[in-house]
Each structure stands twice: as structure tokens, then as C-alpha cells.
Amino acid sequence: MLRILIVLLGIVTIIGAETVQIPTMNFALSAPDTPKQLVSSLNVLVVLTLLFLAPSMVLVMTTFTRFIIVFGFLRQALGTQQVPPTQLLVMLAMVLTFFVMEPVGTKAYEAGIKPYMAEEIGYEEAFDKTALPFKNFMIRNTREKDLALFFRIRKMQNPKSVADVPLSIIIPAFVISELKTAFEIGFLIFLPFLVIDMVVASILMSMGMMMLPPVMISLPFKILVFVLIDGWSLLIGNLIASIK
């Protein structure tokens, strides 16, 4: 019986091989024959480039830098080492960044991407209109001193409008401003916890308990104070309020 099944299976395989045609795949690259084919290829290239640069754009053109640096300072001030974990802080910074930048992204989509997809405008106009809401946002949160620094380095004249400011100048000026703002907020976060550490260290020294690390005693008090003042809500509320 087993031999009969094997023979029948072989016959079915042979018949199937003769009747079923296996499709072939061709990965050859060829020059475009029409302008439409060229535009389609360029569209794919632009999409792949944007996907590749998306993480970097999130870091330098949004408030992600401010959020993640402040959260890092908070964890160091509390002295909790790896609590909250880095992955959680990064995700929280990403969520808050999306919350803050969602109106800006909507304006950019409505002004540039949507009409371009409808074939109402070209590449250059779509790029300028899409970048304009991000330019306005970055300039509002950039110090004039930092913006003027890069204009002096490039030896360029002062712009007449936001549209005249190139992204190559706005982005580094915005990053510097975000770093300075984040460090200022981090300094203010450190102060109350530093006072708690100093008070606990002074009490331990006055009691002659110099061999006991002050961090072990001050950590529960710092966590208690942070919870009592509803620290997360207070910190995130003030962070978002500081964004123009």
C-alpha cells in the first residue's frame, strides 16, 4: 500500500511539473523610457531617504532633545540609577514629542504634502511649504543669539522673513538652544534634591555615622518628596508650557 502511494505521488508531481509554470523574477536595472517612469523612481528614492533620515530629523527638528535630556537629569538627581529604565524614558520623550509636534506636522501635511500628492504643486514648492511650519516652530524656540551666530559664521545678511532662513542655519541654532534650555531645567531640578542630600549628609556626620553612604538614606526621602508634589505631572506640564 505504501509503495502504491509513493508511485501515485510521483505521478502527480510529474504531471504538476509539466502543467504548472513557475514564474520568473527579473531584478535588472534599466534606464527610464519616459519622464513618468523617472518621476516614479525619484518618488521611491525620496521616500526611502526620508525613512532613513527620520530618526535624525526627530532628534534635531523637534523637542525630543529637550525632553530626553531633562528626564536624564531627573533620574540622576533622584539617584535611582536605572529606574525608570532608559527605554521607558525614550518612549515617554517620543510620545510627548508627538503630542507637541502633531499640530506642526498637520500644518506641514496640509500645506505641502497633500497638494503634492494631488499633483497640484511640484517638488520644490512642496518642500518649501512642508518645511515652513517646522521653520516657524524652530525659530520661535530658538534664541536670537544662537541664530545670529550661524549667520555670522556663514557671513550672510539678516533674513527678511522666516522663509529666507535656510534649514542649514535653523537646525544647528535650534539644537543649541534646546541643549541650553534642557541644561537650565536640569539645573533647577537638581537643586532641591541636592539640598536633601546635603541635609542628610550633615545629619549623618553630626551623628558620627560617616561610614554610612548618605545616598542610601536620602534616596527614600527624595522619592517621597517627588511623589508628594506629583513630580511627573508638574515636570511634564512645565516642560510643555516652556515650548512656544
Short mmCIF file of N, CA, C and O in Angstrom, two decimals, residues 7-107:
data_model
loop_
_atom_site.label_atom_id
_atom_site.label_comp_id
_atom_site.label_asym_id
_atom_site.label_seq_id
_atom_site.Cartn_x
_atom_site.Cartn_y
_atom_site.Cartn_z
N VAL A 7 4.16 5.81 -5.59
CA VAL A 7 4.08 5.88 -7.05
C VAL A 7 3.08 6.92 -7.50
O VAL A 7 3.34 7.71 -8.42
N LEU A 8 1.90 6.94 -6.86
CA LEU A 8 0.89 7.94 -7.21
C LEU A 8 1.39 9.37 -6.95
O LEU A 8 1.13 10.28 -7.74
N LEU A 9 2.12 9.54 -5.83
CA LEU A 9 2.67 10.86 -5.52
C LEU A 9 3.67 11.30 -6.57
O LEU A 9 3.73 12.46 -6.97
N GLY A 10 4.48 10.35 -7.05
CA GLY A 10 5.44 10.68 -8.10
C GLY A 10 4.77 11.06 -9.39
O GLY A 10 5.20 11.98 -10.09
N ILE A 11 3.68 10.34 -9.74
CA ILE A 11 2.97 10.66 -10.98
C ILE A 11 2.35 12.05 -10.90
O ILE A 11 2.43 12.85 -11.84
N VAL A 12 1.73 12.39 -9.77
CA VAL A 12 1.13 13.71 -9.58
C VAL A 12 2.17 14.81 -9.66
O VAL A 12 1.96 15.88 -10.25
N THR A 13 3.35 14.56 -9.08
CA THR A 13 4.42 15.55 -9.12
C THR A 13 4.87 15.81 -10.54
O THR A 13 5.11 16.96 -10.95
N ILE A 14 5.02 14.73 -11.34
CA ILE A 14 5.46 14.89 -12.73
C ILE A 14 4.44 15.65 -13.54
O ILE A 14 4.76 16.55 -14.31
N ILE A 15 3.16 15.31 -13.38
CA ILE A 15 2.10 15.98 -14.12
C ILE A 15 2.03 17.46 -13.74
O ILE A 15 1.91 18.34 -14.59
N GLY A 16 2.15 17.71 -12.43
CA GLY A 16 2.10 19.10 -11.97
C GLY A 16 3.26 19.91 -12.50
O GLY A 16 3.13 21.08 -12.85
N ALA A 17 4.45 19.27 -12.58
CA ALA A 17 5.62 19.98 -13.09
C ALA A 17 5.45 20.35 -14.55
O ALA A 17 5.99 21.34 -15.04
N GLU A 18 4.71 19.50 -15.29
CA GLU A 18 4.52 19.76 -16.71
C GLU A 18 3.44 20.81 -16.97
O GLU A 18 3.50 21.54 -17.96
N THR A 19 2.45 20.91 -16.08
CA THR A 19 1.33 21.83 -16.32
C THR A 19 1.50 23.17 -15.62
O THR A 19 1.03 24.19 -16.12
N VAL A 20 2.14 23.17 -14.45
CA VAL A 20 2.29 24.41 -13.69
C VAL A 20 3.57 25.11 -14.09
O VAL A 20 4.65 24.50 -14.08
N GLN A 21 3.49 26.38 -14.42
CA GLN A 21 4.65 27.16 -14.80
C GLN A 21 5.10 28.02 -13.62
O GLN A 21 4.30 28.74 -13.03
N ILE A 22 6.36 27.91 -13.28
CA ILE A 22 6.91 28.68 -12.17
C ILE A 22 7.26 30.07 -12.68
O ILE A 22 8.00 30.21 -13.66
N PRO A 23 6.76 31.13 -12.03
CA PRO A 23 7.06 32.49 -12.51
C PRO A 23 8.51 32.85 -12.28
O PRO A 23 9.14 32.38 -11.32
N THR A 24 9.04 33.65 -13.14
CA THR A 24 10.42 34.11 -13.03
C THR A 24 10.42 35.56 -12.55
O THR A 24 9.48 36.32 -12.78
N MET A 25 11.51 35.94 -11.87
CA MET A 25 11.65 37.29 -11.33
C MET A 25 12.87 37.93 -11.97
O MET A 25 13.94 37.31 -12.07
N ASN A 26 12.72 39.19 -12.36
CA ASN A 26 13.79 39.91 -13.03
C ASN A 26 14.13 41.15 -12.20
O ASN A 26 13.28 42.01 -12.00
N PHE A 27 15.37 41.21 -11.73
CA PHE A 27 15.83 42.34 -10.93
C PHE A 27 16.76 43.26 -11.70
O PHE A 27 17.52 44.02 -11.13
N ALA A 28 16.71 43.20 -13.00
CA ALA A 28 17.61 44.01 -13.83
C ALA A 28 17.21 45.48 -13.74
O ALA A 28 16.03 45.82 -13.66
N LEU A 29 18.22 46.35 -13.76
CA LEU A 29 18.01 47.79 -13.72
C LEU A 29 18.11 48.34 -15.14
O LEU A 29 19.05 47.99 -15.87
N SER A 30 17.18 49.18 -15.50
CA SER A 30 17.20 49.75 -16.84
C SER A 30 16.88 51.23 -16.76
O SER A 30 16.24 51.70 -15.81
N ALA A 31 17.33 51.98 -17.77
CA ALA A 31 17.08 53.41 -17.80
C ALA A 31 15.60 53.67 -18.08
O ALA A 31 14.97 52.93 -18.82
N PRO A 32 15.03 54.73 -17.47
CA PRO A 32 13.62 55.03 -17.72
C PRO A 32 13.39 55.46 -19.16
O PRO A 32 14.18 56.20 -19.74
N ASP A 33 12.29 54.98 -19.73
CA ASP A 33 11.95 55.31 -21.11
C ASP A 33 11.13 56.59 -21.22
O ASP A 33 11.18 57.26 -22.25
N THR A 34 10.39 56.94 -20.18
CA THR A 34 9.53 58.13 -20.21
C THR A 34 9.76 58.96 -18.95
O THR A 34 10.24 58.45 -17.93
N PRO A 35 9.44 60.25 -19.01
CA PRO A 35 9.57 61.08 -17.80
C PRO A 35 8.74 60.57 -16.64
O PRO A 35 9.12 60.73 -15.48
N LYS A 36 7.58 59.94 -16.89
CA LYS A 36 6.74 59.42 -15.82
C LYS A 36 7.45 58.33 -15.04
O LYS A 36 7.35 58.25 -13.81
N GLN A 37 8.19 57.45 -15.76
CA GLN A 37 8.95 56.41 -15.07
C GLN A 37 10.04 57.02 -14.20
O GLN A 37 10.32 56.55 -13.09
N LEU A 38 10.66 58.09 -14.71
CA LEU A 38 11.71 58.75 -13.92
C LEU A 38 11.13 59.35 -12.65
O LEU A 38 11.71 59.24 -11.57
N VAL A 39 9.96 59.99 -12.74
CA VAL A 39 9.32 60.58 -11.57
C VAL A 39 8.96 59.50 -10.55
O VAL A 39 9.14 59.68 -9.34
N SER A 40 8.47 58.36 -11.01
CA SER A 40 8.13 57.26 -10.10
C SER A 40 9.37 56.76 -9.37
O SER A 40 9.35 56.50 -8.16
N SER A 41 10.48 56.64 -10.08
CA SER A 41 11.72 56.19 -9.45
C SER A 41 12.21 57.20 -8.43
O SER A 41 12.67 56.84 -7.34
N LEU A 42 12.09 58.48 -8.77
CA LEU A 42 12.52 59.52 -7.83
C LEU A 42 11.63 59.54 -6.59
O LEU A 42 12.11 59.80 -5.49
N ASN A 43 10.35 59.27 -6.76
CA ASN A 43 9.45 59.21 -5.61
C ASN A 43 9.87 58.12 -4.64
O ASN A 43 9.89 58.32 -3.42
N VAL A 44 10.21 56.95 -5.17
CA VAL A 44 10.66 55.85 -4.31
C VAL A 44 11.95 56.24 -3.60
O VAL A 44 12.14 55.98 -2.41
N LEU A 45 12.86 56.90 -4.32
CA LEU A 45 14.13 57.31 -3.73
C LEU A 45 13.91 58.32 -2.61
O LEU A 45 14.54 58.24 -1.55
N VAL A 46 13.01 59.27 -2.82
CA VAL A 46 12.73 60.29 -1.80
C VAL A 46 12.12 59.64 -0.55
O VAL A 46 12.50 59.97 0.58
N VAL A 47 11.20 58.71 -0.73
CA VAL A 47 10.57 58.04 0.41
C VAL A 47 11.58 57.25 1.20
O VAL A 47 11.62 57.30 2.45
N LEU A 48 12.46 56.51 0.52
CA LEU A 48 13.48 55.73 1.21
C LEU A 48 14.46 56.64 1.96
O LEU A 48 14.88 56.34 3.08
N THR A 49 14.80 57.79 1.35
CA THR A 49 15.70 58.73 2.02
C THR A 49 15.07 59.31 3.27
O THR A 49 15.72 59.43 4.32
N LEU A 50 13.78 59.66 3.18
CA LEU A 50 13.08 60.20 4.35
C LEU A 50 12.98 59.18 5.47
O LEU A 50 13.15 59.52 6.65
N LEU A 51 12.73 57.92 5.11
CA LEU A 51 12.67 56.86 6.13
C LEU A 51 14.03 56.67 6.79
O LEU A 51 14.11 56.42 8.00
N PHE A 52 15.09 56.80 6.02
CA PHE A 52 16.44 56.63 6.57
C PHE A 52 16.81 57.80 7.49
O PHE A 52 17.48 57.60 8.52
N LEU A 53 16.38 59.01 7.13
CA LEU A 53 16.74 60.19 7.91
C LEU A 53 15.74 60.52 9.00
O LEU A 53 15.97 61.46 9.77
N ALA A 54 14.63 59.79 9.06
CA ALA A 54 13.58 60.12 10.03
C ALA A 54 14.07 60.17 11.48
O ALA A 54 13.75 61.13 12.20
N PRO A 55 14.83 59.18 11.96
CA PRO A 55 15.30 59.28 13.37
C PRO A 55 16.14 60.52 13.63
O PRO A 55 15.99 61.17 14.67
N SER A 56 17.02 60.86 12.69
CA SER A 56 17.85 62.06 12.87
C SER A 56 17.00 63.32 12.85
O SER A 56 17.24 64.26 13.62
N MET A 57 16.00 63.38 11.98
CA MET A 57 15.15 64.56 11.91
C MET A 57 14.35 64.74 13.20
O MET A 57 14.13 65.86 13.64
N VAL A 58 13.95 63.62 13.81
CA VAL A 58 13.23 63.71 15.08
C VAL A 58 14.11 64.33 16.15
O VAL A 58 13.67 65.12 16.98
N LEU A 59 15.40 63.99 16.13
CA LEU A 59 16.32 64.49 17.15
C LEU A 59 16.60 65.99 17.00
O LEU A 59 16.71 66.69 17.99
N VAL A 60 16.73 66.46 15.76
CA VAL A 60 17.23 67.82 15.56
C VAL A 60 16.15 68.84 15.21
O VAL A 60 16.42 70.04 15.25
N MET A 61 14.95 68.41 14.86
CA MET A 61 13.92 69.35 14.45
C MET A 61 12.70 69.35 15.36
O MET A 61 11.71 70.01 15.06
N THR A 62 12.75 68.62 16.47
CA THR A 62 11.63 68.56 17.40
C THR A 62 12.13 68.79 18.82
O THR A 62 13.31 69.04 19.05
N THR A 63 11.20 68.68 19.77
CA THR A 63 11.54 68.90 21.18
C THR A 63 12.05 67.63 21.86
O THR A 63 12.19 67.62 23.09
N PHE A 64 12.33 66.59 21.10
CA PHE A 64 12.79 65.34 21.69
C PHE A 64 14.07 65.55 22.50
O PHE A 64 14.24 64.97 23.58
N THR A 65 14.97 66.38 21.99
CA THR A 65 16.24 66.62 22.69
C THR A 65 16.00 67.19 24.08
O THR A 65 16.61 66.75 25.06
N ARG A 66 15.11 68.17 24.18
CA ARG A 66 14.82 68.78 25.48
C ARG A 66 14.24 67.76 26.46
O ARG A 66 14.67 67.67 27.61
N PHE A 67 13.30 66.97 25.98
CA PHE A 67 12.63 66.00 26.86
C PHE A 67 13.61 64.95 27.38
O PHE A 67 13.66 64.68 28.59
N ILE A 68 14.37 64.35 26.51
CA ILE A 68 15.22 63.22 26.92
C ILE A 68 16.35 63.69 27.83
O ILE A 68 16.73 62.97 28.76
N ILE A 69 16.88 64.89 27.61
CA ILE A 69 17.95 65.39 28.48
C ILE A 69 17.40 65.72 29.86
O ILE A 69 18.03 65.41 30.89
N VAL A 70 16.24 66.34 29.94
CA VAL A 70 15.64 66.67 31.24
C VAL A 70 15.31 65.40 32.00
O VAL A 70 15.55 65.31 33.22
N PHE A 71 14.79 64.38 31.33
CA PHE A 71 14.50 63.12 32.01
C PHE A 71 15.78 62.47 32.52
O PHE A 71 15.79 61.85 33.60
N GLY A 72 16.86 62.58 31.77
CA GLY A 72 18.14 62.05 32.24
C GLY A 72 18.64 62.77 33.48
O GLY A 72 19.13 62.13 34.43
N PHE A 73 18.51 64.10 33.49
CA PHE A 73 18.89 64.86 34.68
C PHE A 73 18.03 64.48 35.88
O PHE A 73 18.52 64.39 37.01
N LEU A 74 16.74 64.27 35.65
CA LEU A 74 15.84 63.89 36.75
C LEU A 74 16.26 62.57 37.37
O LEU A 74 16.30 62.43 38.60
N ARG A 75 16.59 61.60 36.54
CA ARG A 75 16.98 60.30 37.07
C ARG A 75 18.28 60.40 37.86
O ARG A 75 18.45 59.75 38.91
N GLN A 76 19.21 61.21 37.37
CA GLN A 76 20.47 61.38 38.11
C GLN A 76 20.25 62.13 39.41
O GLN A 76 20.89 61.84 40.43
N ALA A 77 19.36 63.12 39.40
CA ALA A 77 19.09 63.88 40.63
C ALA A 77 18.43 63.00 41.68
O ALA A 77 18.74 63.12 42.88
N LEU A 78 17.54 62.12 41.26
CA LEU A 78 16.92 61.20 42.21
C LEU A 78 17.90 60.16 42.71
O LEU A 78 17.76 59.65 43.83
N GLY A 79 18.90 59.82 41.88
CA GLY A 79 19.86 58.80 42.28
C GLY A 79 19.32 57.39 42.17
O GLY A 79 19.79 56.50 42.89
N THR A 80 18.34 57.19 41.31
CA THR A 80 17.73 55.86 41.17
C THR A 80 18.43 54.99 40.14
O THR A 80 17.95 53.90 39.82
N GLN A 81 19.53 55.46 39.58
CA GLN A 81 20.35 54.72 38.62
C GLN A 81 19.54 54.33 37.37
O GLN A 81 19.36 55.16 36.50
N GLN A 82 19.05 53.13 37.28
CA GLN A 82 18.37 52.66 36.07
C GLN A 82 16.84 52.63 36.22
O GLN A 82 16.18 51.90 35.49
N VAL A 83 16.31 53.40 37.14
CA VAL A 83 14.86 53.46 37.33
C VAL A 83 14.43 54.92 37.24
O VAL A 83 14.92 55.76 38.01
N PRO A 84 13.55 55.27 36.30
CA PRO A 84 12.94 54.43 35.25
C PRO A 84 13.98 53.99 34.22
O PRO A 84 14.96 54.70 34.02
N PRO A 85 13.75 52.88 33.54
CA PRO A 85 14.72 52.41 32.56
C PRO A 85 14.83 53.36 31.37
O PRO A 85 13.91 54.13 31.08
N THR A 86 15.97 53.29 30.71
CA THR A 86 16.23 54.20 29.58
C THR A 86 15.20 54.04 28.47
O THR A 86 14.77 55.02 27.87
N GLN A 87 14.80 52.79 28.19
CA GLN A 87 13.83 52.56 27.12
C GLN A 87 12.50 53.27 27.42
O GLN A 87 11.87 53.84 26.53
N LEU A 88 12.11 53.25 28.69
CA LEU A 88 10.85 53.91 29.07
C LEU A 88 10.96 55.42 28.93
O LEU A 88 10.02 56.08 28.45
N LEU A 89 12.09 55.99 29.33
CA LEU A 89 12.27 57.43 29.21
C LEU A 89 12.29 57.86 27.75
O LEU A 89 11.74 58.91 27.39
N VAL A 90 12.92 57.06 26.90
CA VAL A 90 12.97 57.38 25.47
C VAL A 90 11.56 57.33 24.87
O VAL A 90 11.15 58.22 24.10
N MET A 91 10.79 56.31 25.24
CA MET A 91 9.43 56.21 24.72
C MET A 91 8.55 57.35 25.23
O MET A 91 7.73 57.90 24.49
N LEU A 92 8.73 57.73 26.50
CA LEU A 92 7.96 58.85 27.04
C LEU A 92 8.32 60.15 26.30
O LEU A 92 7.43 60.95 25.98
N ALA A 93 9.61 60.34 26.03
CA ALA A 93 10.04 61.52 25.28
C ALA A 93 9.47 61.50 23.87
O ALA A 93 9.06 62.55 23.33
N MET A 94 9.39 60.32 23.25
CA MET A 94 8.83 60.21 21.91
C MET A 94 7.33 60.54 21.91
O MET A 94 6.84 61.25 21.03
N VAL A 95 6.61 60.04 22.90
CA VAL A 95 5.17 60.30 22.99
C VAL A 95 4.90 61.79 23.19
O VAL A 95 4.03 62.39 22.54
N LEU A 96 5.65 62.42 24.09
CA LEU A 96 5.47 63.85 24.33
C LEU A 96 5.87 64.67 23.11
O LEU A 96 5.25 65.70 22.80
N THR A 97 6.92 64.23 22.41
CA THR A 97 7.32 64.92 21.18
C THR A 97 6.22 64.85 20.14
O THR A 97 5.92 65.85 19.47
N PHE A 98 5.61 63.69 19.98
CA PHE A 98 4.49 63.56 19.04
C PHE A 98 3.32 64.45 19.45
O PHE A 98 2.68 65.08 18.61
N PHE A 99 3.07 64.53 20.76
CA PHE A 99 1.97 65.37 21.25
C PHE A 99 2.21 66.85 20.92
O PHE A 99 1.30 67.57 20.52
N VAL A 100 3.45 67.29 21.09
CA VAL A 100 3.78 68.70 20.85
C VAL A 100 3.84 69.01 19.36
O VAL A 100 3.37 70.07 18.91
N MET A 101 4.41 68.10 18.58
CA MET A 101 4.66 68.37 17.16
C MET A 101 3.49 68.00 16.25
O MET A 101 3.55 68.28 15.05
N GLU A 102 2.46 67.39 16.79
CA GLU A 102 1.34 66.95 15.95
C GLU A 102 0.66 68.11 15.22
O GLU A 102 0.37 68.01 14.01
N PRO A 103 0.40 69.27 15.86
CA PRO A 103 -0.17 70.39 15.10
C PRO A 103 0.75 70.90 13.99
O PRO A 103 0.29 71.27 12.91
N VAL A 104 2.07 70.92 14.28
CA VAL A 104 3.02 71.37 13.27
C VAL A 104 3.04 70.40 12.08
O VAL A 104 3.05 70.82 10.92
N GLY A 105 3.05 69.10 12.38
CA GLY A 105 3.03 68.12 11.30
C GLY A 105 1.76 68.18 10.47
O GLY A 105 1.79 68.00 9.25
N THR A 106 0.64 68.47 11.12
CA THR A 106 -0.63 68.59 10.39
C THR A 106 -0.59 69.78 9.43
O THR A 106 -1.03 69.68 8.27
N LYS A 107 -0.07 70.91 9.89
CA LYS A 107 0.06 72.08 9.02
C LYS A 107 0.97 71.78 7.83
O LYS A 107 0.69 72.19 6.70
#
